[in-house]
PDB file of C-alpha atoms in Angstrom:
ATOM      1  CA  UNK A   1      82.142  34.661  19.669  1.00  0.00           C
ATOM      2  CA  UNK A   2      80.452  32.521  22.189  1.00  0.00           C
ATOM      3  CA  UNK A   3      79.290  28.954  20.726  1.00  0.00           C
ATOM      4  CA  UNK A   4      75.980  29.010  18.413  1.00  0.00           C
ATOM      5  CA  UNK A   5      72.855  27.526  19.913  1.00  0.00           C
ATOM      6  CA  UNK A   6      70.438  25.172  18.319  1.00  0.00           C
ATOM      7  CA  UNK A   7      66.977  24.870  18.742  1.00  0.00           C
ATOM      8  CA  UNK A   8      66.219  22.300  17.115  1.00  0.00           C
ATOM      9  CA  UNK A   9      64.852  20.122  20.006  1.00  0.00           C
ATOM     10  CA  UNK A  10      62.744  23.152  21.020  1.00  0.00           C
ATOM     11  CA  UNK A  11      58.792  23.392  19.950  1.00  0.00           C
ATOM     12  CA  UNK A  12      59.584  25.577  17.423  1.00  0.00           C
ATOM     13  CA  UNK A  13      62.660  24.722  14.931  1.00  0.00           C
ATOM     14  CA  UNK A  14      63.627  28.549  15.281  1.00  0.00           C
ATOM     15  CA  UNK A  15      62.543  31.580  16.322  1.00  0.00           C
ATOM     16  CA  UNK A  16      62.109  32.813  13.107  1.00  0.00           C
ATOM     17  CA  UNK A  17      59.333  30.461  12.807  1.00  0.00           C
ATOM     18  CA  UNK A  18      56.989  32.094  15.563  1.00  0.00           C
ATOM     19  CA  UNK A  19      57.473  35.872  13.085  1.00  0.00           C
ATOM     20  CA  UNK A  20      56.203  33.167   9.660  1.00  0.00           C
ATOM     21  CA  UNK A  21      53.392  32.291  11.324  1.00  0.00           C
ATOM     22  CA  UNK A  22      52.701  36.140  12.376  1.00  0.00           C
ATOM     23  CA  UNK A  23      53.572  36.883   9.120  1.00  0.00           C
ATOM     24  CA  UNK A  24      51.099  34.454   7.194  1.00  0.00           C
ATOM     25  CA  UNK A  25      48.068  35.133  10.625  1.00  0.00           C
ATOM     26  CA  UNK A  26      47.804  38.769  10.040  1.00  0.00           C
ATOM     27  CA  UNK A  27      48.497  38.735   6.106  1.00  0.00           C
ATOM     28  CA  UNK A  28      47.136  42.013   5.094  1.00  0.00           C
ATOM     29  CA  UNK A  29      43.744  41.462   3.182  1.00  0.00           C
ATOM     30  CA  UNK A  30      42.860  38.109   5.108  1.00  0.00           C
ATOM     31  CA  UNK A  31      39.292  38.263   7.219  1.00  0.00           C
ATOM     32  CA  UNK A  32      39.037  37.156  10.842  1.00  0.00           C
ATOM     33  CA  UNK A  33      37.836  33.829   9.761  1.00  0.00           C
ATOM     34  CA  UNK A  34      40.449  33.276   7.697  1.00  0.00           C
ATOM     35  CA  UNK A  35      42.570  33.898  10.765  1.00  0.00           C
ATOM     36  CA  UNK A  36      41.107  31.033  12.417  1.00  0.00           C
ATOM     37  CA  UNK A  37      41.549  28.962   9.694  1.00  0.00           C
ATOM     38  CA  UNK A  38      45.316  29.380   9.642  1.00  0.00           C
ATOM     39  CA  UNK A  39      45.452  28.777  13.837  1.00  0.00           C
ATOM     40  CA  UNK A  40      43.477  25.898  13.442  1.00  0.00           C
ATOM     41  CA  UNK A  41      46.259  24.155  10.789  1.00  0.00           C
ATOM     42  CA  UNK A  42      49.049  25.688  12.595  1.00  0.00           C
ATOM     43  CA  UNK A  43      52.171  23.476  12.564  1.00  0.00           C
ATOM     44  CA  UNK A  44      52.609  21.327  15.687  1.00  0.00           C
ATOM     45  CA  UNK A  45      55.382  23.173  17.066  1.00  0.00           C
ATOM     46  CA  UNK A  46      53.704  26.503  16.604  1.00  0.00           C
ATOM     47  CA  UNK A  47      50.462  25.348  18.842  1.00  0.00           C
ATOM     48  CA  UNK A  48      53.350  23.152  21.226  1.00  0.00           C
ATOM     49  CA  UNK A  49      54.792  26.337  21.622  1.00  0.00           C
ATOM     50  CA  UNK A  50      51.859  28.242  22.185  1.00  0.00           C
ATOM     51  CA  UNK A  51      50.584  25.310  24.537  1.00  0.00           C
ATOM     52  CA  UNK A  52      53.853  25.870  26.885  1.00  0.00           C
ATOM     53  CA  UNK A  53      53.548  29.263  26.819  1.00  0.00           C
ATOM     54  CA  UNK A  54      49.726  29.630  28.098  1.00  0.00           C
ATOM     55  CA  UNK A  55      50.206  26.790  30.842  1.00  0.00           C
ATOM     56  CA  UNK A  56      53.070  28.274  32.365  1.00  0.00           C
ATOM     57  CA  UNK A  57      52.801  32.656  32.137  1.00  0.00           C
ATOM     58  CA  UNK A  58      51.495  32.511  35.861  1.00  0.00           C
ATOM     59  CA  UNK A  59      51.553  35.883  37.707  1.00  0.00           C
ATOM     60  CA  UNK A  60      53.896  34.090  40.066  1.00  0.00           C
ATOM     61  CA  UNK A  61      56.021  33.453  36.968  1.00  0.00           C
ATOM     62  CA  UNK A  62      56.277  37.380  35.554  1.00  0.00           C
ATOM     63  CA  UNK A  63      56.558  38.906  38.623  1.00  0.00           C
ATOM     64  CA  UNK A  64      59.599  36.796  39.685  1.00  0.00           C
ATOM     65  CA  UNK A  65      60.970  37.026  35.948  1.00  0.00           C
ATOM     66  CA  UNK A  66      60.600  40.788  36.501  1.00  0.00           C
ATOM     67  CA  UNK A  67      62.724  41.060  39.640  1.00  0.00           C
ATOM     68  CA  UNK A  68      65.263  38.478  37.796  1.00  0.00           C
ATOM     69  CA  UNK A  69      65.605  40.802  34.414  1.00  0.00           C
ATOM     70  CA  UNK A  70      64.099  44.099  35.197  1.00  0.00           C
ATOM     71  CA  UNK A  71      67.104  45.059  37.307  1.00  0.00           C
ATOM     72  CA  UNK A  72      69.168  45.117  34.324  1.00  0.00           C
ATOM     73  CA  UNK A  73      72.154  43.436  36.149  1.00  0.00           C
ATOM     74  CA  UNK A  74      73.691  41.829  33.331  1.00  0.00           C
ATOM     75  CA  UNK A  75      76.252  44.014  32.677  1.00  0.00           C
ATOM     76  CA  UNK A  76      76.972  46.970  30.076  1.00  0.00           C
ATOM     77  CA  UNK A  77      77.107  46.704  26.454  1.00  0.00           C
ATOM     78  CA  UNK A  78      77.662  48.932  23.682  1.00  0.00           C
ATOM     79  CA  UNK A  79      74.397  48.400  20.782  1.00  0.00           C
ATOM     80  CA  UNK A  80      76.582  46.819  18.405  1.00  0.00           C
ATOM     81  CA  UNK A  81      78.415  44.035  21.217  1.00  0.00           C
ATOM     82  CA  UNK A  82      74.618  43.458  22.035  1.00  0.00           C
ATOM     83  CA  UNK A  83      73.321  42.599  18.497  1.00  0.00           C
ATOM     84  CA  UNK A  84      76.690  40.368  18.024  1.00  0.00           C
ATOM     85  CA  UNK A  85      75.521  38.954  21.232  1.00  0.00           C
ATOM     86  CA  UNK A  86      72.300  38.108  19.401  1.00  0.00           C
ATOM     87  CA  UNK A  87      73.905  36.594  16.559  1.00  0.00           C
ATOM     88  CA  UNK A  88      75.030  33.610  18.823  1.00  0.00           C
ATOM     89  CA  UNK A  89      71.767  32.473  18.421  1.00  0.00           C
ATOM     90  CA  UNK A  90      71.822  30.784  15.507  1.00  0.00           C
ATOM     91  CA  UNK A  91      69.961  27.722  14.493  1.00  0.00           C
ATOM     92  CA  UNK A  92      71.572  24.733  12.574  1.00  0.00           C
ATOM     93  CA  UNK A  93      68.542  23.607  11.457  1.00  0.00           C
ATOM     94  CA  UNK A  94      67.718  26.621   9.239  1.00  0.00           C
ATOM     95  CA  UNK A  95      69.077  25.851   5.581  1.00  0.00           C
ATOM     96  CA  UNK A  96      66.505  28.592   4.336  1.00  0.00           C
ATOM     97  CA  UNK A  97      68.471  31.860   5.010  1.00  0.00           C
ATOM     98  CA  UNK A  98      71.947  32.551   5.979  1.00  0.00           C
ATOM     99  CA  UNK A  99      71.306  36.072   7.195  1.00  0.00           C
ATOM    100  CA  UNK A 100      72.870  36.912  10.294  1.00  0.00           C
ATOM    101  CA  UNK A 101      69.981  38.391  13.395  1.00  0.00           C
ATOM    102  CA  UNK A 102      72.081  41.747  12.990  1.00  0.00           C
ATOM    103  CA  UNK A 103      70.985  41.792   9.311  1.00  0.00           C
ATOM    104  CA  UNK A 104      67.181  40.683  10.397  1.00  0.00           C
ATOM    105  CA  UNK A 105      67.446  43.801  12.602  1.00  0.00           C
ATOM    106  CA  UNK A 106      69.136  46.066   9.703  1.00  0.00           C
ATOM    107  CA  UNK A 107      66.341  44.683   7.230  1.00  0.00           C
ATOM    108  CA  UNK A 108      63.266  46.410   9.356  1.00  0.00           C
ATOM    109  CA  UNK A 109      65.368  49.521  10.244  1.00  0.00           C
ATOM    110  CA  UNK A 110      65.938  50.404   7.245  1.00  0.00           C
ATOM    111  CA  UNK A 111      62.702  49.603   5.812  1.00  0.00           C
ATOM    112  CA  UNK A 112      61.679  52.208   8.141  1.00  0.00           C
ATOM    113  CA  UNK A 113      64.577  54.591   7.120  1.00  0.00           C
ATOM    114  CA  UNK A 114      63.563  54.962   3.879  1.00  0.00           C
ATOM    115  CA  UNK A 115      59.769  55.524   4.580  1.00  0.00           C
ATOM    116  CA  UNK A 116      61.025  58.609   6.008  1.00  0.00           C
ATOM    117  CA  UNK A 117      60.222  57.626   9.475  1.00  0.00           C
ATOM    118  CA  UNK A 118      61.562  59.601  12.418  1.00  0.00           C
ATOM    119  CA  UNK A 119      65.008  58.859  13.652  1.00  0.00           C
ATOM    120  CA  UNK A 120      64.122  57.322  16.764  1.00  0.00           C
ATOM    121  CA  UNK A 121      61.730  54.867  15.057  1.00  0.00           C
ATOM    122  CA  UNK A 122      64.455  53.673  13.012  1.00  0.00           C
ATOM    123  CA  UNK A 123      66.248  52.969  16.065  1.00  0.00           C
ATOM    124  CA  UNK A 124      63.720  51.142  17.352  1.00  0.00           C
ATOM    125  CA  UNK A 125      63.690  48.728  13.974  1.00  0.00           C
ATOM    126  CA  UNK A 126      67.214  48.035  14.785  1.00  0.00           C
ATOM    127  CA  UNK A 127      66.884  47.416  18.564  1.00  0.00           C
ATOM    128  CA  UNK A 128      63.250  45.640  19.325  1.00  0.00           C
ATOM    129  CA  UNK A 129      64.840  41.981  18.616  1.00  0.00           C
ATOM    130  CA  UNK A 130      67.431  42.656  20.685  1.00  0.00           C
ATOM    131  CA  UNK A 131      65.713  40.994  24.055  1.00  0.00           C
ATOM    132  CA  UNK A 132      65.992  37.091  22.046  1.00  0.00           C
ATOM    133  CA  UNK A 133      68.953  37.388  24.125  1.00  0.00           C
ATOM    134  CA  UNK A 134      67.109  35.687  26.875  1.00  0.00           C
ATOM    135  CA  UNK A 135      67.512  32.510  25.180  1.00  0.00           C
ATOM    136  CA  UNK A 136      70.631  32.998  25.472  1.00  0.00           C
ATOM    137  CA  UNK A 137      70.477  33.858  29.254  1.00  0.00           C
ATOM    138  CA  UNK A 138      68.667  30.090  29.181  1.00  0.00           C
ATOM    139  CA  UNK A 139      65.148  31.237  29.164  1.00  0.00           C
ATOM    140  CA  UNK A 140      62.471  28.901  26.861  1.00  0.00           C
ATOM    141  CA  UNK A 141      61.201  30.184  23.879  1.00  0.00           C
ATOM    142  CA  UNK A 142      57.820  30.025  25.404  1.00  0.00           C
ATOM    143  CA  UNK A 143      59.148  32.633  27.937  1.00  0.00           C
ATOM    144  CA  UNK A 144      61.077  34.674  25.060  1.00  0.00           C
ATOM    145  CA  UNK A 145      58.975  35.283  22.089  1.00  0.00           C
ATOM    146  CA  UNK A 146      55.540  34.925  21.136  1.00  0.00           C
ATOM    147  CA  UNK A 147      51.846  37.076  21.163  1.00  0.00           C
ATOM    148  CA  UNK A 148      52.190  38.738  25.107  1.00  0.00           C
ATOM    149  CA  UNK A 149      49.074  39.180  26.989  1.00  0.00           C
ATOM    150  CA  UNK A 150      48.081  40.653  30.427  1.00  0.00           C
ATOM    151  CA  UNK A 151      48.386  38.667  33.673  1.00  0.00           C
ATOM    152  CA  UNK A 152      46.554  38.877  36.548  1.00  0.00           C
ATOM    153  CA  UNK A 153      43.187  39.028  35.048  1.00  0.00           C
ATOM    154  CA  UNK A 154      41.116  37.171  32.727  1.00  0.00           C
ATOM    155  CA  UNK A 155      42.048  36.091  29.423  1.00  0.00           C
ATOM    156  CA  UNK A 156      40.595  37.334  25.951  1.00  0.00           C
ATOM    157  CA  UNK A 157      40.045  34.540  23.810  1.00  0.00           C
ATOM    158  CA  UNK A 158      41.034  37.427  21.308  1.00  0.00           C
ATOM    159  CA  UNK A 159      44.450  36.045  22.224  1.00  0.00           C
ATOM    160  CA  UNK A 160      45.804  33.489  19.722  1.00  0.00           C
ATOM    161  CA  UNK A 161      44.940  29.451  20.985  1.00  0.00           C
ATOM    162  CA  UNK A 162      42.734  30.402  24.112  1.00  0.00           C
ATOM    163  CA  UNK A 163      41.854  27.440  24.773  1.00  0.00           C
ATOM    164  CA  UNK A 164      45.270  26.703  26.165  1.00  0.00           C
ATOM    165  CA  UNK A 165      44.803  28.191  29.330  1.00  0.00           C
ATOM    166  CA  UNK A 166      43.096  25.779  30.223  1.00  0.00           C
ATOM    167  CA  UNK A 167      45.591  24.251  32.407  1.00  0.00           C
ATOM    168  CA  UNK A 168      47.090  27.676  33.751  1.00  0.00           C
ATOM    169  CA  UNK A 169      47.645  27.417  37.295  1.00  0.00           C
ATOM    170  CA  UNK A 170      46.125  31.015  37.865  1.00  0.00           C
ATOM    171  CA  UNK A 171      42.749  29.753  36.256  1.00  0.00           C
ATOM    172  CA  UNK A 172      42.052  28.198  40.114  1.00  0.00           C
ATOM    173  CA  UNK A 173      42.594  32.125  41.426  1.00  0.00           C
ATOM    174  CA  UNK A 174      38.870  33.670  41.984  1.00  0.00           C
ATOM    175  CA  UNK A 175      40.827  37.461  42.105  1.00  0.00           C
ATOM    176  CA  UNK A 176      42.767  36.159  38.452  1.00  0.00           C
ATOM    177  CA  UNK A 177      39.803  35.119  36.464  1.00  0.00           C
ATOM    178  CA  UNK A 178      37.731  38.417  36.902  1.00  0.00           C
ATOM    179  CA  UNK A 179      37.196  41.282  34.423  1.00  0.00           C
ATOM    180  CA  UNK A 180      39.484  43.502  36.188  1.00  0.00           C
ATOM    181  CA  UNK A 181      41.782  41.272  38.018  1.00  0.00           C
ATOM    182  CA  UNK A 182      44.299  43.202  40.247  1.00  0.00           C
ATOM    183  CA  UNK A 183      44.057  46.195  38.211  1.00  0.00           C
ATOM    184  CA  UNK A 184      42.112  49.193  38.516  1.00  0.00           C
ATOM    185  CA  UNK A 185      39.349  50.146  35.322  1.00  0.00           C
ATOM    186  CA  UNK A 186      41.489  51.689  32.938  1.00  0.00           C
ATOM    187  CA  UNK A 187      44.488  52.105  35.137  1.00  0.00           C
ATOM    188  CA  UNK A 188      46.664  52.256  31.773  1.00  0.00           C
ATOM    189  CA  UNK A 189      48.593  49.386  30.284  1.00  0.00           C
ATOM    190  CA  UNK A 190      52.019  51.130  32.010  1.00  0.00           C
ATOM    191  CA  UNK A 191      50.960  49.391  34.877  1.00  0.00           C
ATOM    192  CA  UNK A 192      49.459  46.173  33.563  1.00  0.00           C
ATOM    193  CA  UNK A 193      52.114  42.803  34.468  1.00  0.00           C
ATOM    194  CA  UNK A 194      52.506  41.574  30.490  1.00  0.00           C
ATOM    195  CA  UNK A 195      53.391  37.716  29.901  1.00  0.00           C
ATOM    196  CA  UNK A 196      56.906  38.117  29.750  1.00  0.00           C
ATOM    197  CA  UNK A 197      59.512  38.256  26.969  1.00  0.00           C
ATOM    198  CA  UNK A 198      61.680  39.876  25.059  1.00  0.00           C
ATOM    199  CA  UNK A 199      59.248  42.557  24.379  1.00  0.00           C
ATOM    200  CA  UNK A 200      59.038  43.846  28.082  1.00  0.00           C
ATOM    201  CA  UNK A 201      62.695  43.074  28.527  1.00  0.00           C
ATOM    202  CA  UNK A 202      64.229  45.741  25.973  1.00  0.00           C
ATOM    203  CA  UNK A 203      61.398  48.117  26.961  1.00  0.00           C
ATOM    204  CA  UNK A 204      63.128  48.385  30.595  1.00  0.00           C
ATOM    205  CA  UNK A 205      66.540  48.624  29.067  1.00  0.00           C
ATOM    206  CA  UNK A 206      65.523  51.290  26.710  1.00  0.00           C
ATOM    207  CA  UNK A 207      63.336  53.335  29.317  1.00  0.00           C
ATOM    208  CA  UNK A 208      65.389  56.203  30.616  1.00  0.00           C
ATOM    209  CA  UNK A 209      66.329  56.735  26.884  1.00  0.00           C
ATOM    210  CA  UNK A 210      63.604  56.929  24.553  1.00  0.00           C
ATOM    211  CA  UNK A 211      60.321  58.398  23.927  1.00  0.00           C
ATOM    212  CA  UNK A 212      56.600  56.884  24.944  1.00  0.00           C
ATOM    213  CA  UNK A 213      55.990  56.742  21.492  1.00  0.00           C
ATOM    214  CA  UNK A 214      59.027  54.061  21.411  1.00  0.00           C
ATOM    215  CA  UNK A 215      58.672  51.836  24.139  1.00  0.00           C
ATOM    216  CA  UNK A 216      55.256  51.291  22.924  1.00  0.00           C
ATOM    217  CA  UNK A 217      56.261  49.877  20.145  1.00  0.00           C
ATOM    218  CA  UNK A 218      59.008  48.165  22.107  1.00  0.00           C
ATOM    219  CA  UNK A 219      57.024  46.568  24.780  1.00  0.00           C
ATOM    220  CA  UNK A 220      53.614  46.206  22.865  1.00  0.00           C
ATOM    221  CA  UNK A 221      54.230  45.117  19.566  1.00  0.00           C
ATOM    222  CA  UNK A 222      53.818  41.878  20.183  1.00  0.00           C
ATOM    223  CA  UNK A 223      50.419  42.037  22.549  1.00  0.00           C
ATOM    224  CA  UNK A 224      48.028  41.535  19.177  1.00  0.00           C
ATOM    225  CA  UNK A 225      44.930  40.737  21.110  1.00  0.00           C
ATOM    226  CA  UNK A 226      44.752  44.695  22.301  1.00  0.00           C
ATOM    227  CA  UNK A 227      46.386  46.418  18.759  1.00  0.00           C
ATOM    228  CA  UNK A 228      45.081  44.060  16.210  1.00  0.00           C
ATOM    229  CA  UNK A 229      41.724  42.758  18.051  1.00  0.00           C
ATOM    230  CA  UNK A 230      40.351  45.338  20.491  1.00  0.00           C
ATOM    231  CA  UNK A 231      40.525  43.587  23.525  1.00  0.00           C
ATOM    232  CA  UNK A 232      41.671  45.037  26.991  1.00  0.00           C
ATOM    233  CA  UNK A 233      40.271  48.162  26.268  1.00  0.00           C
ATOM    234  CA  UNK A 234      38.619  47.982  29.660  1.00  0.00           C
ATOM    235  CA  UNK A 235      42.899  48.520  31.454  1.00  0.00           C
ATOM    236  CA  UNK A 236      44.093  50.798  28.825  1.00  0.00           C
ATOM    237  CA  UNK A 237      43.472  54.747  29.476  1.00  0.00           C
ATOM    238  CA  UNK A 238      43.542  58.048  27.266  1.00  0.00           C
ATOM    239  CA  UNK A 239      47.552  57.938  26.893  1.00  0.00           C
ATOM    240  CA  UNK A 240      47.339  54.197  25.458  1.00  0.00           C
ATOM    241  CA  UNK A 241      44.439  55.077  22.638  1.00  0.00           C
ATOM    242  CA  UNK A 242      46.983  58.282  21.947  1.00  0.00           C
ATOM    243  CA  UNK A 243      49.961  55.538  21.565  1.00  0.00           C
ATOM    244  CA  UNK A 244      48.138  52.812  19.580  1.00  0.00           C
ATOM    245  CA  UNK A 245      48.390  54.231  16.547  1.00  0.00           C
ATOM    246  CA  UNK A 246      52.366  54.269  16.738  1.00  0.00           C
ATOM    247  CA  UNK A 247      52.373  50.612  17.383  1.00  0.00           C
ATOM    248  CA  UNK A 248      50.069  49.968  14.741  1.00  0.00           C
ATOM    249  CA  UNK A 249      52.846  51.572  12.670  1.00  0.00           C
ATOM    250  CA  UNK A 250      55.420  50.155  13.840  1.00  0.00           C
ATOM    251  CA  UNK A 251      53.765  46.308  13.245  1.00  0.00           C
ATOM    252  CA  UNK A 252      53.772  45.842   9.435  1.00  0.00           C
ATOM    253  CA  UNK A 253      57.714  46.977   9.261  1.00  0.00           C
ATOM    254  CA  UNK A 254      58.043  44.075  11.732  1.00  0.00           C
ATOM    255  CA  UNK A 255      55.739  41.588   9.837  1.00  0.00           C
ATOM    256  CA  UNK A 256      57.071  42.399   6.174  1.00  0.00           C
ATOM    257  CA  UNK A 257      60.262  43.943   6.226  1.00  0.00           C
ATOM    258  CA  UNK A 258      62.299  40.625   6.303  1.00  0.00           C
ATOM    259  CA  UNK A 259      63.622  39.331   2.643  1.00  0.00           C
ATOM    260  CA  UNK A 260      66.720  37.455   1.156  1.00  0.00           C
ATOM    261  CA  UNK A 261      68.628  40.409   0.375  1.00  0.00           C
ATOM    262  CA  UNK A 262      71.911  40.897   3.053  1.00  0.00           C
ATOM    263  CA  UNK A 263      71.667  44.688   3.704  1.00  0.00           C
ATOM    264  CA  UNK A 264      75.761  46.124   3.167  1.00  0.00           C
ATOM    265  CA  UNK A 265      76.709  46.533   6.856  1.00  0.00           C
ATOM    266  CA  UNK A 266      80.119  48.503   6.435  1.00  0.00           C
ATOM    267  CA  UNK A 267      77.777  50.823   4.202  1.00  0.00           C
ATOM    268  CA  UNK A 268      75.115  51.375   6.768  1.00  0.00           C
ATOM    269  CA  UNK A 269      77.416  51.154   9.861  1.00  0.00           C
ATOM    270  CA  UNK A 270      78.108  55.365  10.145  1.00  0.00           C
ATOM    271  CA  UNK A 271      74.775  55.577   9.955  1.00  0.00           C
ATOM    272  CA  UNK A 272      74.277  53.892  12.831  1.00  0.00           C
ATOM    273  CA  UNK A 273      76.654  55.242  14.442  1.00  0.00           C
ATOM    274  CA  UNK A 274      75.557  58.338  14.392  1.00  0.00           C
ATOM    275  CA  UNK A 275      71.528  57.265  15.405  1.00  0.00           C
ATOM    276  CA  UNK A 276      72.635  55.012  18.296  1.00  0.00           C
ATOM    277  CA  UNK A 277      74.927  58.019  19.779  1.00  0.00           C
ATOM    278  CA  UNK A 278      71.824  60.619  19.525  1.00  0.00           C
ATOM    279  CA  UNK A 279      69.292  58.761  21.986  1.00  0.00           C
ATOM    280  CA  UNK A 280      71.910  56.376  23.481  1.00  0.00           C
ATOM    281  CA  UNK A 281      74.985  56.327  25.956  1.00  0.00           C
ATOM    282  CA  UNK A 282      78.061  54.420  24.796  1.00  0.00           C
ATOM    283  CA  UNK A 283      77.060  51.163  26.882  1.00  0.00           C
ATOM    284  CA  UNK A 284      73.841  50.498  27.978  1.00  0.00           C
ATOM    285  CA  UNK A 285      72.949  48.276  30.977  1.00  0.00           C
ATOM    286  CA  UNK A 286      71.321  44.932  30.508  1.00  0.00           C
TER     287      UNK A 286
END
């Protein structure tokens, strides 16, 4: 197993931190203002984090992290060699928990197993983590995790901190700080350049394999302004309203599902077996 990383000298202590502060943000029950509330307090590394992350998501800076990951020339792995993978990244700093990322992942999965969801969501509770491995590939957290948002045109202040775009290069771009941008009026978030992360990432890998419905929830879970707030409705077309309501499903297994409780991997493991060899091929390019 490759040597564990720490974050510890990163904005945020872990990257568990950046799903708490989801967690406590869209608390079921709490009211918009409320909401505000909570991003105003934020802890430091939360809005440090959130600070990098706004200044530096240029268009320049997707489109070139596209070409780098969207080639998917990093090699083939099996699902299972890519969640151990995952569980290199481990932080030193976290005496809370000592469950492993592949039990994170097994924790929403099978939330979603037994709800009685379809097969291939279940998959997707195991696999939507599974692009964190950019930090491991060096990328910053700030270009890893956190709320995504549309490039390339202007930004919602429905997305979380708005005021730190501020400093955004792409703020001095007439084209960039129109309604529109460089898109067409609802020309469909499929072709809409996303901040990128690990959301977008295991979208592409999972593309030739899975169903709308899924890489949806794989590549828009995270993008809160447009499935929690509203915004963007002005890119998004008839096929994204038709999808929303499958990432709106898919968000409260990611938000709650996590707990103390170390699922029993050799029980679950034929399981899984068995779902990853339905939609899957043995190794899948990354």
């Amino acid at each position: 197993m490759s040597k564990a990383i720490s974050f510890s000298d990163q904005p945020l202590a872990n990257l568990e931190e950046w799903d708490d502060f989801l967690e406590g943000r869209y608390k079921e029950g709490k009211s918009e203002t409320e909401f505000r509330q909570y991003d105003a307090t934020v802890n430091p590394g939360v809005a440090e984090f959130y600070r990098l992350n706004h200044e530096h998501q240029t268009v320049a800076y997707v489109l070139g992290k596209e070409k780098e990951y969207f080639g998917l020339t990093r090699g083939k792995k099996t699902i299972w060699e890519a969640a151990e993978f995952l569980n290199t990244l481990v932080d030193d700093s976290d005496p809370d928990t000592d469950l492993t990322q592949i039990e994170h992942l097994l924790q929403t999965s099978e939330a979603m197993r037994r709800d009685g969801q379809p097969r291939w969501m279940v998959l997707v509770g195991f696999i939507h983590d599974l692009g964190k491995c950019l930090c491991l590939y060096g990328e910053p957290q700030w270009g890893v995790v956190g709320d995504t948002f549309p490039v390339g045109c202007a930004w919602s202040d429905q997305v979380v901190f708005p005021e730190y775009f501020a400093k955004n290069p792409d703020r001095n771009v007439a084209e960039y700080q129109t309604k529109f941008g460089i898109y067409e009026p609802n020309c469909g978030l499929e072709k809409v350049h996303m901040s990128f992360g690990h959301d977008g990432y295991i979208a592409e890998v999972m593309k030739p394999f899975l169903p709308d419905e899924a890489l949806y929830m794989l590549r828009f879970h995270s993008f809160y302004a447009w499935h929690r707030h509203g915004a963007y409705t002005h890119l998004t077309n008839e096929k994204d309203q038709a999808m929303l309501e499958w990432v709106q499903k898919f968000n409260p297994y990611d938000l709650y599902s996590k707990g103390h409780e170390k699922p029993n991997f050799k029980e679950l493991k034929p399981y899984y077996d068995d779902l990853f060899a339905e939609f899957l091929p043995e190794k899948v390019a990354w």
